PDB file of C-alpha atoms in Angstrom:
ATOM      1  CA  UNK A  16      -6.032 -18.124  10.180  1.00 45.00           C
ATOM      2  CA  UNK A  17      -5.677 -14.677  11.761  1.00 51.00           C
ATOM      3  CA  UNK A  18      -4.196 -16.209  14.913  1.00 56.00           C
ATOM      4  CA  UNK A  19      -1.560 -17.982  12.844  1.00 56.00           C
ATOM      5  CA  UNK A  20      -0.604 -14.734  11.121  1.00 73.00           C
ATOM      6  CA  UNK A  21      -0.298 -12.873  14.430  1.00 75.00           C
ATOM      7  CA  UNK A  22       1.713 -15.690  15.971  1.00 81.00           C
ATOM      8  CA  UNK A  23       4.001 -15.851  12.936  1.00 80.00           C
ATOM      9  CA  UNK A  24       4.571 -12.081  13.051  1.00 78.00           C
ATOM     10  CA  UNK A  25       5.457 -12.246  16.741  1.00 83.00           C
ATOM     11  CA  UNK A  26       7.887 -15.112  16.084  1.00 86.00           C
ATOM     12  CA  UNK A  27       9.541 -13.217  13.221  1.00 84.00           C
ATOM     13  CA  UNK A  28       9.829 -10.091  15.388  1.00 84.00           C
ATOM     14  CA  UNK A  29      11.469 -12.183  18.122  1.00 88.00           C
ATOM     15  CA  UNK A  30      13.932 -13.621  15.566  1.00 88.00           C
ATOM     16  CA  UNK A  31      14.709 -10.113  14.328  1.00 86.00           C
ATOM     17  CA  UNK A  32      15.326  -8.917  17.870  1.00 87.00           C
ATOM     18  CA  UNK A  33      17.610 -11.901  18.532  1.00 89.00           C
ATOM     19  CA  UNK A  34      19.643 -11.080  15.398  1.00 87.00           C
ATOM     20  CA  UNK A  35      19.812  -7.403  16.459  1.00 87.00           C
ATOM     21  CA  UNK A  36      21.256  -8.430  19.819  1.00 89.00           C
ATOM     22  CA  UNK A  37      23.805 -10.750  18.186  1.00 89.00           C
ATOM     23  CA  UNK A  38      24.998  -8.494  15.359  1.00 89.00           C
ATOM     24  CA  UNK A  39      24.038  -4.986  16.443  1.00 88.00           C
ATOM     25  CA  UNK A  40      22.286  -4.437  13.085  1.00 87.00           C
ATOM     26  CA  UNK A  41      18.594  -4.190  12.262  1.00 82.00           C
ATOM     27  CA  UNK A  42      17.461  -7.305  10.399  1.00 76.00           C
ATOM     28  CA  UNK A  43      13.720  -6.578  10.357  1.00 77.00           C
ATOM     29  CA  UNK A  44      11.195  -7.894   9.919  1.00 76.00           C
ATOM     30  CA  UNK A  45       9.222  -5.266   8.034  1.00 77.00           C
ATOM     31  CA  UNK A  46       5.560  -6.106   7.525  1.00 75.00           C
ATOM     32  CA  UNK A  47       3.607  -4.563   4.654  1.00 78.00           C
ATOM     33  CA  UNK A  48      -0.186  -4.436   4.649  1.00 82.00           C
ATOM     34  CA  UNK A  49      -2.645  -3.386   1.978  1.00 87.00           C
ATOM     35  CA  UNK A  50      -3.424   0.338   2.026  1.00 88.00           C
ATOM     36  CA  UNK A  51      -6.936   0.938   3.371  1.00 88.00           C
ATOM     37  CA  UNK A  52      -7.316   4.252   1.549  1.00 88.00           C
ATOM     38  CA  UNK A  53      -6.968   2.868  -1.996  1.00 89.00           C
ATOM     39  CA  UNK A  54      -7.597  -0.844  -1.407  1.00 87.00           C
ATOM     40  CA  UNK A  55      -4.102  -1.770  -2.587  1.00 87.00           C
ATOM     41  CA  UNK A  56      -4.481  -0.220  -6.036  1.00 89.00           C
ATOM     42  CA  UNK A  57      -2.117   2.703  -5.432  1.00 89.00           C
ATOM     43  CA  UNK A  58      -4.293   5.021  -7.490  1.00 89.00           C
ATOM     44  CA  UNK A  59      -7.792   6.451  -7.456  1.00 86.00           C
ATOM     45  CA  UNK A  60      -9.773   6.491 -10.685  1.00 85.00           C
ATOM     46  CA  UNK A  61     -11.670   9.738 -11.029  1.00 85.00           C
ATOM     47  CA  UNK A  62     -14.321  10.139 -13.704  1.00 86.00           C
ATOM     48  CA  UNK A  63     -14.242  13.500 -15.432  1.00 83.00           C
ATOM     49  CA  UNK A  64     -16.282  15.053 -18.251  1.00 86.00           C
ATOM     50  CA  UNK A  65     -14.196  16.493 -21.064  1.00 84.00           C
ATOM     51  CA  UNK A  66     -15.417  19.422 -23.161  1.00 85.00           C
ATOM     52  CA  UNK A  67     -13.306  19.864 -26.295  1.00 85.00           C
ATOM     53  CA  UNK A  68     -13.341  23.027 -28.403  1.00 86.00           C
ATOM     54  CA  UNK A  69     -15.271  22.526 -31.628  1.00 84.00           C
ATOM     55  CA  UNK A  70     -16.974  19.343 -30.419  1.00 82.00           C
ATOM     56  CA  UNK A  71     -20.714  19.505 -29.822  1.00 81.00           C
ATOM     57  CA  UNK A  72     -20.823  16.632 -27.331  1.00 85.00           C
ATOM     58  CA  UNK A  73     -18.819  16.184 -24.106  1.00 84.00           C
ATOM     59  CA  UNK A  74     -17.375  12.772 -23.354  1.00 82.00           C
ATOM     60  CA  UNK A  75     -16.389  11.008 -20.149  1.00 85.00           C
ATOM     61  CA  UNK A  76     -12.799  10.166 -19.375  1.00 83.00           C
ATOM     62  CA  UNK A  77     -10.982   8.732 -16.350  1.00 83.00           C
ATOM     63  CA  UNK A  78      -8.109  10.360 -14.551  1.00 82.00           C
ATOM     64  CA  UNK A  79      -5.750   8.384 -12.310  1.00 86.00           C
ATOM     65  CA  UNK A  80      -4.646  10.121  -9.128  1.00 89.00           C
ATOM     66  CA  UNK A  81      -1.862   8.655  -6.982  1.00 91.00           C
ATOM     67  CA  UNK A  82      -2.894   7.641  -3.470  1.00 90.00           C
ATOM     68  CA  UNK A  83      -1.210   9.968  -0.978  1.00 90.00           C
ATOM     69  CA  UNK A  84      -1.552   7.530   1.939  1.00 88.00           C
ATOM     70  CA  UNK A  85       0.717   4.867   0.365  1.00 89.00           C
ATOM     71  CA  UNK A  86       2.510   7.084  -2.179  1.00 88.00           C
ATOM     72  CA  UNK A  87       1.134   4.979  -5.033  1.00 87.00           C
ATOM     73  CA  UNK A  88       2.589   1.650  -3.864  1.00 85.00           C
ATOM     74  CA  UNK A  89      -0.620   0.052  -2.565  1.00 86.00           C
ATOM     75  CA  UNK A  90       1.043  -1.134   0.665  1.00 83.00           C
ATOM     76  CA  UNK A  91       2.023   0.525   3.926  1.00 82.00           C
ATOM     77  CA  UNK A  92       4.179  -0.528   6.869  1.00 73.00           C
ATOM     78  CA  UNK A  93       2.257  -2.163   9.688  1.00 68.00           C
TER      79      UNK A  93
END
């Protein structure tokens, strides 16, 4: 299956180059792949312990932080 994907990408790139030569404009293709840093989620979940004033017991909470590698989209250009 990987060979098919690589062959298809090469064929699409060749088509894009052909269209560029004919029209003088960039027609792509643009390939997006899943971000390796966040696994395609776009965010990192970070567990934090919250201490509130007047409460005797701390509790756990999650904080979402945007992935800097893909700017929170979950995909990057290949």
